[in-house]
């Protein structure tokens, strides 16, 4: 094939050599060769711009997911050994500074999403229903990116249009301005009247793109974080009463796997496809990194038949998470055993540690709901599992119910709060509660959504981060065949007051004289 391709190039070159100089200069124009002012004029061009925005959203997921979960108290960083990924360890142990690469990458990625959204908002004219929908979706994604910026950085600049050269160094914003922008963009997306709703709860096609209920769920989440509880409750109620989403009622440990891509519970997810021809174009390290440390484990029996090997052993559950499950459900809890497993349970399943090996950053527990299944593989590469196609979940209906419970409780409607919590508990096969308080909702949310990128921002907004994360990183465990060892320690560690906001990346403060660093960071 390569020889044929080269031959065609040679033939083409010879053909050019036999034409006159004037013929060679007479080159036909193929495609749109213009700039912004001549593009974005048709439905097709608007769709191309929106596709690029969706690709940026999906490409950002890996860094977004690890950044937020490593900052939480759900997991240990893990990996092959100490220093396997030093940047991730720094996040998990709170030893990072203003030059941290993943903090910089996320900050940059979010502004990349905003830039692509601004291209559509500023350049596409709402001449057709298709263009109107593309613009509405761009407003949603700009709001989504700004939600992350305000909750993680707080004082990040507002970029609400395509910047001119004299605007390339914007100064800090503040949380009030950022929240207003998030609200306004979500309202524009909803009020445009062009975002579709799913045909019914089992419609797996419409929800591939942003629906009206997705935008409403995020507006509710925005109100909740702002402390506007009545407004949040009303917005969540629209999503709930739409009847277009529901809790998945199949086996809970299959919920986050490929078989349930775009299922009834998924409000927002980054799309992957079981397409062998496009496999390498959608390759992701996400599932490879999370999977159990293959080169230090022995697989047999059922595990050999089901588990995709070639994974790296990051993101291992903490004992505190397991203990929280046990307090609520007991050791035989349905949701507990569908979410994580003890080492004894792993051995019974067919997985054990190799003689003389150890699992760094592992306290004796393994994440089960995200276990790497062969059934999730586009192609099962047993040495390098980067070709799985489970969609990357961003928001589930379970989160909507739990946010609605909190909003209603804070707004004084305890009966609705209780109802929504008990819906979650019923699916978890737990006894319904007769009363509910904020602590109940916090606990349910931790168990239901562990390692789903919500815990850290919740801890900060609740004012619970210092208590939950203050000693994180003091010691780091390793699991051996003979038990747990605590061989690694830090002199400085844990969440401090300055961590209520991430630092403005060092690169930004060095290049932009108009921006100031967040309080407590140097």
Coordinates of C-alpha atoms in Angstrom, one line a residue:
X1 CA 0.0 0.0 0.0
X2 CA 2.8 2.4 0.9
X3 CA 4.6 1.7 -2.4
X4 CA 1.4 2.3 -4.4
X5 CA 0.9 5.6 -2.6
X6 CA 4.5 6.7 -3.3
X7 CA 4.1 5.7 -7.0
X8 CA 1.0 7.8 -7.3
X9 CA 2.9 10.8 -5.9
X10 CA 5.7 10.2 -8.4
X11 CA 3.2 10.0 -11.3
X12 CA 1.6 13.2 -10.1
X13 CA 4.9 14.9 -9.9
X14 CA 5.9 13.8 -13.5
X15 CA 2.5 15.0 -14.7
X16 CA 3.2 18.4 -13.3
X17 CA 6.6 18.5 -14.8
X18 CA 5.1 18.1 -18.3
X19 CA 2.8 21.1 -18.0
X20 CA 3.7 24.7 -18.6
X21 CA 4.6 27.1 -15.8
X22 CA 1.3 28.9 -16.2
X23 CA -0.6 25.6 -15.8
X24 CA 1.3 24.9 -12.6
X25 CA 0.2 28.3 -11.2
X26 CA -3.4 27.7 -12.2
X27 CA -4.4 25.7 -9.0
X28 CA -8.1 25.0 -8.4
X29 CA -9.4 26.0 -5.0
X30 CA -10.7 23.0 -2.9
X31 CA -12.7 23.7 0.2
X32 CA -13.0 26.9 2.3
X33 CA -9.6 28.6 2.3
X34 CA -10.8 31.7 4.1
X35 CA -10.7 32.7 7.8
X36 CA -13.3 33.2 10.5
X37 CA -15.2 35.8 8.5
X38 CA -15.9 33.3 5.7
X39 CA -16.4 30.2 7.7
X40 CA -19.4 29.3 10.0
X41 CA -21.9 30.2 7.3
X42 CA -23.6 26.9 6.7
X43 CA -25.1 24.2 8.9
X44 CA -22.3 21.9 7.9
X45 CA -19.6 24.4 9.0
X46 CA -21.4 25.1 12.3
X47 CA -21.6 21.4 12.9
X48 CA -17.9 21.0 12.3
X49 CA -17.2 23.7 14.8
X50 CA -19.5 22.1 17.4
X51 CA -17.8 18.7 16.7
X52 CA -14.5 20.2 17.5
X53 CA -15.9 21.6 20.8
X54 CA -17.2 18.1 21.7
X55 CA -13.8 16.7 21.0
X56 CA -12.1 19.2 23.3
X57 CA -14.7 18.3 26.0
X58 CA -13.9 14.6 25.7
X59 CA -10.1 15.2 25.4
X60 CA -10.2 17.2 28.7
X61 CA -11.9 14.4 30.6
X62 CA -8.7 12.4 31.6
X63 CA -7.0 15.4 33.3
X64 CA -10.3 16.7 34.8
X65 CA -11.1 13.3 36.2
X66 CA -7.8 12.6 37.9
X67 CA -7.3 16.1 39.2
X68 CA -10.6 16.2 41.1
X69 CA -10.6 12.6 42.3
X70 CA -7.0 12.8 43.5
X71 CA -7.8 15.9 45.6
X72 CA -10.7 14.0 47.3
X73 CA -10.6 11.5 50.2
X74 CA -11.9 8.6 48.1
X75 CA -8.7 7.2 46.8
X76 CA -4.9 6.7 47.2
X77 CA -2.9 7.7 44.1
X78 CA -1.3 4.3 43.7
X79 CA 0.7 3.2 40.7
X80 CA 3.7 0.9 40.3
X81 CA 5.8 2.3 43.0
X82 CA 6.7 5.6 44.7
X83 CA 7.3 8.2 42.1
X84 CA 5.5 6.3 39.3
X85 CA 3.5 9.5 38.7
X86 CA 4.9 12.2 41.0
X87 CA 2.5 14.9 39.8
X88 CA -0.5 12.7 40.7
X89 CA 1.1 12.0 44.1
X90 CA 1.5 15.7 44.8
X91 CA -2.2 16.3 44.2
X92 CA -3.3 13.4 46.4
X93 CA -0.9 14.4 49.2
X94 CA -1.4 18.2 48.9
X95 CA 2.3 18.8 48.3
X96 CA 1.8 20.6 44.9
X97 CA 2.6 24.2 44.1
X98 CA 1.8 26.9 41.5
X99 CA 3.8 25.1 38.9
X100 CA 1.9 21.8 39.0
X101 CA 1.5 20.5 35.5
X102 CA -2.0 19.0 35.9
X103 CA -3.4 22.2 37.4
X104 CA -1.9 24.1 34.5
X105 CA -3.3 21.7 32.0
X106 CA -6.8 21.8 33.4
X107 CA -6.8 25.6 33.5
X108 CA -5.6 25.7 29.9
X109 CA -8.1 23.0 28.7
X110 CA -11.1 24.8 30.2
X111 CA -10.1 28.0 28.4
X112 CA -9.7 26.0 25.3
X113 CA -13.3 24.8 25.6
X114 CA -14.4 28.4 26.2
X115 CA -12.5 29.6 23.1
X116 CA -14.2 27.0 20.9
X117 CA -17.6 27.8 22.4
X118 CA -16.9 31.5 21.7
X119 CA -16.1 30.8 18.1
X120 CA -19.6 29.4 17.6
X121 CA -21.4 32.0 19.7
X122 CA -19.7 34.9 18.0
X123 CA -19.3 33.6 14.5
X124 CA -22.4 31.5 13.8
X125 CA -25.5 33.4 12.8
X126 CA -28.8 31.8 14.0
X127 CA -30.2 31.4 10.5
X128 CA -31.4 27.9 10.9
X129 CA -32.7 25.6 13.6
X130 CA -29.5 23.6 13.3
X131 CA -27.4 26.7 13.8
X132 CA -29.5 27.8 16.8
X133 CA -29.0 24.4 18.4
X134 CA -25.2 24.5 17.9
X135 CA -25.1 28.0 19.5
X136 CA -27.2 26.8 22.5
X137 CA -24.9 23.8 23.0
X138 CA -21.9 26.2 22.8
X139 CA -23.5 28.3 25.6
X140 CA -23.9 25.1 27.7
X141 CA -20.2 24.1 27.3
X142 CA -19.0 27.6 28.1
X143 CA -21.1 27.5 31.2
X144 CA -19.8 24.1 32.1
X145 CA -16.2 25.2 31.7
X146 CA -16.8 28.4 33.8
X147 CA -18.5 26.3 36.5
X148 CA -15.2 24.3 36.9
X149 CA -13.2 27.6 36.9
X150 CA -15.3 29.3 39.6
X151 CA -15.4 26.2 41.8
X152 CA -11.7 25.3 41.5
X153 CA -10.0 28.6 40.9
X154 CA -12.5 31.2 42.0
X155 CA -10.8 34.3 40.5
X156 CA -10.1 33.1 37.0
X157 CA -10.7 35.7 34.2
X158 CA -14.0 35.9 32.4
X159 CA -13.6 35.4 28.7
X160 CA -17.1 35.9 27.3
X161 CA -16.2 36.7 23.6
X162 CA -13.4 36.2 21.1
X163 CA -10.6 38.4 22.4
X164 CA -8.9 41.1 20.4
X165 CA -5.1 41.4 20.6
X166 CA -5.3 44.2 23.2
X167 CA -7.4 41.9 25.4
X168 CA -5.0 38.9 25.6
X169 CA -4.0 39.6 29.2
X170 CA -7.2 39.8 31.2
X171 CA -7.2 40.4 34.9
X172 CA -8.8 38.4 37.7
X173 CA -12.5 38.1 38.0
X174 CA -14.4 37.1 41.1
X175 CA -16.8 34.4 42.1
X176 CA -19.9 36.6 41.9
X177 CA -19.1 37.6 38.3
X178 CA -18.2 34.1 37.2
X179 CA -21.4 32.6 38.8
X180 CA -23.5 35.3 36.9
X181 CA -21.9 34.2 33.7
X182 CA -22.6 30.6 34.3
X183 CA -26.2 31.3 35.1
X184 CA -26.7 33.5 32.1
X185 CA -25.1 31.1 29.6
X186 CA -27.2 28.2 30.9
X187 CA -30.4 30.3 30.7
X188 CA -29.5 31.2 27.1
X189 CA -29.0 27.6 26.3
X190 CA -32.4 26.6 27.8
X191 CA -34.4 29.6 26.7
X192 CA -33.3 29.2 23.0
X193 CA -36.0 26.6 22.8
X194 CA -33.9 24.4 20.5
X195 CA -32.3 21.9 22.8
X196 CA -34.2 18.6 22.5
X197 CA -35.6 16.3 25.1
X198 CA -35.2 12.5 25.0
X199 CA -38.1 10.7 23.4
X200 CA -38.5 8.6 26.5
X201 CA -36.4 7.4 29.4
X202 CA -34.8 4.6 27.3
X203 CA -33.9 6.8 24.4
X204 CA -30.1 6.3 23.9
X205 CA -29.7 8.5 20.9
X206 CA -30.9 12.0 21.7
X207 CA -28.9 12.2 24.9
X208 CA -25.6 11.8 23.0
X209 CA -25.8 15.6 22.6
X210 CA -26.9 18.2 25.2
X211 CA -30.6 18.0 26.1
X212 CA -32.7 20.7 27.7
X213 CA -32.7 18.6 30.9
X214 CA -28.9 18.4 30.9
X215 CA -28.8 22.2 30.9
X216 CA -31.5 22.4 33.5
X217 CA -29.6 20.0 35.8
X218 CA -26.5 22.1 35.5
X219 CA -28.4 25.3 36.2
X220 CA -29.8 23.6 39.3
X221 CA -26.3 22.6 40.3
X222 CA -25.1 26.2 39.8
X223 CA -27.9 27.5 42.1
X224 CA -27.1 24.9 44.7
X225 CA -23.4 25.9 44.8
X226 CA -24.5 29.5 45.1
X227 CA -26.7 28.7 48.0
X228 CA -29.9 29.6 46.1
X229 CA -31.7 26.6 47.4
X230 CA -35.3 27.3 46.3
X231 CA -34.2 28.1 42.7
X232 CA -32.1 24.9 42.7
X233 CA -35.0 22.8 43.9
X234 CA -37.3 24.2 41.2
X235 CA -34.8 23.5 38.5
X236 CA -34.1 20.0 39.6
X237 CA -37.8 19.4 39.8
X238 CA -38.1 20.1 36.1
X239 CA -35.5 17.4 35.3
X240 CA -37.2 14.9 37.7
X241 CA -40.7 15.6 36.5
X242 CA -39.7 15.4 32.8
X243 CA -39.6 11.6 33.2
X244 CA -36.8 11.4 30.7
X245 CA -34.2 10.1 33.1
X246 CA -34.3 7.4 35.8
X247 CA -32.1 5.4 38.1
X248 CA -30.8 2.3 36.3
X249 CA -32.3 -0.8 37.9
X250 CA -30.0 -3.5 36.5
X251 CA -26.9 -4.9 38.2
X252 CA -25.3 -1.9 39.9
X253 CA -21.7 -3.0 39.2
X254 CA -22.5 -2.7 35.4
X255 CA -23.7 0.9 35.6
X256 CA -20.4 2.6 34.6
X257 CA -19.5 0.1 31.8
X258 CA -20.0 0.1 28.1
X259 CA -23.2 -1.9 28.2
X260 CA -24.8 1.1 29.8
X261 CA -23.5 3.9 27.5
X262 CA -26.2 6.5 27.2
X263 CA -28.5 4.6 29.5
X264 CA -31.5 6.0 31.4
X265 CA -29.4 7.4 34.2
X266 CA -26.7 9.3 32.2
X267 CA -27.3 13.0 32.2
X268 CA -23.9 14.0 30.6
X269 CA -21.1 11.8 29.3
X270 CA -18.2 12.1 26.9
X271 CA -18.8 9.7 24.1
X272 CA -16.7 6.7 23.0
X273 CA -17.6 4.1 20.4
X274 CA -17.0 0.4 19.8
X275 CA -15.5 1.1 16.4
X276 CA -12.3 -0.9 15.6
X277 CA -11.5 1.3 12.6
X278 CA -11.4 4.4 14.7
X279 CA -10.1 2.8 17.9
X280 CA -6.8 4.6 18.0
X281 CA -8.5 8.0 17.3
X282 CA -10.4 7.6 20.6
X283 CA -7.6 6.0 22.6
X284 CA -7.7 7.0 26.3
X285 CA -5.4 6.3 29.2
X286 CA -8.4 6.7 31.6
X287 CA -9.2 3.1 32.1
X288 CA -5.7 1.9 31.7
X289 CA -4.5 4.1 34.7
X290 CA -7.4 3.1 36.9
X291 CA -7.2 -0.6 36.4
X292 CA -5.5 -2.9 38.9
X293 CA -1.7 -3.3 38.7
X294 CA -1.5 -6.2 36.3
X295 CA 2.3 -6.9 36.5
X296 CA 2.1 -7.5 40.2
X297 CA -1.0 -9.7 40.3
X298 CA -1.9 -13.3 39.5
X299 CA -5.2 -13.9 37.6
X300 CA -7.1 -17.2 37.6
X301 CA -10.6 -18.6 37.2
X302 CA -13.4 -16.1 36.7
X303 CA -11.0 -13.2 36.9
X304 CA -9.0 -14.5 33.9
X305 CA -12.2 -14.8 31.9
X306 CA -13.6 -11.3 32.7
X307 CA -10.8 -8.9 33.5
X308 CA -8.9 -6.9 30.9
X309 CA -5.2 -7.0 31.9
X310 CA -2.5 -4.5 31.1
X311 CA -3.5 -1.8 33.6
X312 CA -1.5 0.4 36.0
X313 CA -3.0 0.4 39.4
X314 CA -3.8 4.0 40.2
X315 CA -6.8 5.3 42.1
X316 CA -7.3 2.7 44.9
X317 CA -10.1 3.1 47.5
X318 CA -9.2 4.2 51.0
X319 CA -10.2 2.3 54.1
X320 CA -12.2 5.3 55.3
X321 CA -14.4 4.9 52.2
X322 CA -14.9 1.2 52.9
X323 CA -15.7 1.9 56.5
X324 CA -18.3 4.6 55.5
X325 CA -20.0 1.9 53.4
X326 CA -19.9 -0.6 56.3
X327 CA -21.5 1.8 58.7
X328 CA -24.4 2.4 56.4
X329 CA -24.8 -1.0 54.7
X330 CA -22.8 -3.6 56.7
X331 CA -20.0 -5.7 55.1
X332 CA -22.5 -7.6 52.9
X333 CA -24.1 -4.4 51.5
X334 CA -25.3 -4.7 47.9
X335 CA -24.0 -1.3 46.8
X336 CA -20.8 -1.8 48.8
X337 CA -19.9 -5.1 47.1
X338 CA -20.9 -3.6 43.7
X339 CA -18.6 -0.6 44.3
X340 CA -15.4 -1.9 45.9
X341 CA -13.9 -5.2 47.1
X342 CA -11.5 -6.3 49.9
X343 CA -8.3 -8.2 49.2
X344 CA -9.9 -11.4 50.6
X345 CA -12.8 -11.0 48.2
X346 CA -10.3 -10.4 45.3
X347 CA -8.5 -13.6 46.2
X348 CA -11.8 -15.5 46.2
X349 CA -12.5 -14.0 42.7
X350 CA -9.2 -15.2 41.4
X351 CA -6.7 -12.3 41.9
X352 CA -3.8 -12.4 44.3
X353 CA -0.5 -10.6 44.7
X354 CA 2.6 -12.2 43.2
X355 CA 5.1 -13.6 45.7
X356 CA 7.4 -10.9 46.9
X357 CA 5.4 -8.1 45.2
X358 CA 3.6 -5.2 46.7
X359 CA 0.9 -2.8 45.6
X360 CA 1.9 0.8 46.3
X361 CA -0.8 3.2 47.4
X362 CA -3.2 0.4 48.3
X363 CA -4.8 -0.1 51.7
X364 CA -6.2 -3.5 50.9
X365 CA -9.2 -2.4 48.8
X366 CA -10.0 -2.4 45.1
X367 CA -12.4 -0.3 43.1
X368 CA -15.0 -2.7 41.6
X369 CA -17.6 -0.5 39.8
X370 CA -14.9 0.7 37.4
X371 CA -13.1 -2.7 37.1
X372 CA -11.5 -3.2 33.6
X373 CA -13.7 -5.7 31.8
X374 CA -12.9 -7.4 28.6
X375 CA -16.4 -6.7 27.6
X376 CA -15.6 -3.0 27.5
X377 CA -12.8 -3.3 25.0
X378 CA -12.9 -2.3 21.4
X379 CA -9.9 -4.6 21.1
X380 CA -8.5 -6.5 24.0
X381 CA -4.8 -5.5 24.2
X382 CA -3.7 -7.5 27.3
X383 CA -0.5 -5.5 27.6
X384 CA -2.0 -1.9 27.2
X385 CA -5.7 -1.3 27.9
X386 CA -6.2 2.0 26.2
X387 CA -8.9 0.9 23.8
X388 CA -12.0 0.6 26.1
X389 CA -15.2 2.3 25.0
X390 CA -17.2 2.9 28.2
X391 CA -18.5 6.4 27.9
X392 CA -16.8 8.8 30.4
X393 CA -19.6 9.8 32.8
X394 CA -19.8 13.5 33.9
X395 CA -23.3 13.6 35.6
X396 CA -25.7 10.8 36.5
X397 CA -29.4 11.1 37.5
X398 CA -28.4 9.9 40.9
X399 CA -26.4 13.1 41.4
X400 CA -29.5 15.1 40.4
X401 CA -31.6 13.3 43.0
X402 CA -29.1 13.9 45.7
X403 CA -28.6 17.5 44.8
X404 CA -32.4 17.9 44.7
X405 CA -32.6 16.4 48.2
X406 CA -30.0 18.9 49.5
X407 CA -31.7 21.8 47.9
X408 CA -35.1 20.8 49.1
X409 CA -33.9 20.2 52.7
X410 CA -32.2 23.6 52.8
X411 CA -35.3 25.2 51.3
X412 CA -37.5 23.7 54.0
X413 CA -39.1 20.8 52.1
X414 CA -38.0 17.8 54.1
X415 CA -40.6 15.5 52.6
X416 CA -39.2 15.8 49.1
X417 CA -35.6 15.6 50.4
X418 CA -36.5 12.3 52.1
X419 CA -38.2 10.9 49.0
X420 CA -35.2 11.6 46.8
X421 CA -32.7 10.1 49.3
X422 CA -34.9 7.0 49.7
X423 CA -35.0 6.5 45.9
X424 CA -31.3 6.2 46.0
X425 CA -31.4 3.9 49.0
X426 CA -34.1 1.7 47.4
X427 CA -31.8 1.1 44.4
X428 CA -29.0 0.3 46.9
X429 CA -31.3 -2.3 48.6
X430 CA -31.3 -0.4 51.9
X431 CA -34.1 0.2 54.4
X432 CA -35.8 3.5 53.7
X433 CA -35.2 6.3 56.2
X434 CA -38.0 8.1 58.2
X435 CA -36.2 11.4 58.4
X436 CA -33.3 13.1 56.7
X437 CA -30.7 15.7 57.5
X438 CA -27.7 17.3 55.7
X439 CA -25.3 14.7 57.2
X440 CA -27.5 11.9 55.8
X441 CA -27.4 13.5 52.3
X442 CA -23.6 14.0 52.5
X443 CA -23.1 10.4 53.4
X444 CA -25.4 9.1 50.7
X445 CA -23.6 11.3 48.2
X446 CA -20.2 10.0 49.1
X447 CA -21.2 6.4 48.8
X448 CA -23.3 6.7 45.7
X449 CA -20.8 8.9 43.7
X450 CA -17.4 7.9 45.1
X451 CA -14.7 8.5 42.5
X452 CA -17.1 10.3 40.2
X453 CA -15.5 13.7 40.3
X454 CA -17.9 15.5 42.7
X455 CA -16.5 14.8 46.2
X456 CA -13.7 17.4 46.3
X457 CA -15.8 20.4 45.3
X458 CA -18.6 19.3 47.7
X459 CA -16.2 19.1 50.6
X460 CA -14.9 22.6 49.9
X461 CA -18.4 24.2 49.5
X462 CA -19.7 22.4 52.7
X463 CA -16.7 23.7 54.7
X464 CA -15.7 20.1 55.4
X465 CA -12.5 19.9 53.5
X466 CA -10.0 20.7 56.3
X467 CA -11.5 18.0 58.5
X468 CA -11.7 15.4 55.8
X469 CA -8.4 16.2 54.0
X470 CA -6.2 17.9 56.6
X471 CA -4.0 14.8 57.2
X472 CA -4.1 13.4 53.6
X473 CA -0.6 12.5 52.5
X474 CA 0.9 12.1 56.0
X475 CA 1.6 8.4 55.3
X476 CA 1.1 6.2 52.2
X477 CA 0.4 2.5 52.4
X478 CA 1.5 -0.5 50.4
X479 CA -0.4 -3.8 50.3
X480 CA 1.7 -7.0 50.5
X481 CA 0.8 -10.6 50.8
X482 CA 1.5 -10.2 54.5
X483 CA -0.6 -7.2 55.1
X484 CA -0.3 -3.4 55.0
X485 CA 3.0 -1.5 55.3
X486 CA 3.3 2.3 55.8
X487 CA 6.8 2.9 54.3
X488 CA 6.3 6.4 52.9
X489 CA 5.8 9.7 54.8
X490 CA 5.7 13.4 54.1
X491 CA 6.9 16.2 56.3
X492 CA 4.3 18.6 54.9
X493 CA 1.0 17.3 53.6
X494 CA -2.7 17.8 53.7
X495 CA -5.4 20.3 52.8
X496 CA -4.6 23.8 54.1
X497 CA -6.6 27.0 54.1
X498 CA -5.1 28.1 50.8
X499 CA -6.4 24.9 49.1
X500 CA -10.0 26.3 49.1
X501 CA -8.9 27.5 45.7
X502 CA -6.3 26.1 43.3
X503 CA -3.4 28.3 42.4
X504 CA -3.5 30.4 39.2
X505 CA -0.8 28.5 37.2
X506 CA 2.7 29.9 37.5
X507 CA 2.9 30.2 33.7
X508 CA -0.2 32.5 33.7
X509 CA 1.2 34.8 36.4
X510 CA 4.6 35.0 34.7
X511 CA 3.1 35.9 31.3
X512 CA 0.2 38.1 32.4
X513 CA 1.1 41.1 34.5
X514 CA -2.6 41.8 35.0
X515 CA -3.4 38.7 36.9
X516 CA -2.9 38.1 40.7
X517 CA -2.2 34.8 42.5
X518 CA -4.9 33.3 44.7
X519 CA -4.5 33.9 48.4
X520 CA -1.9 31.8 50.2
X521 CA 0.0 30.8 47.0
X522 CA 3.4 32.1 46.0

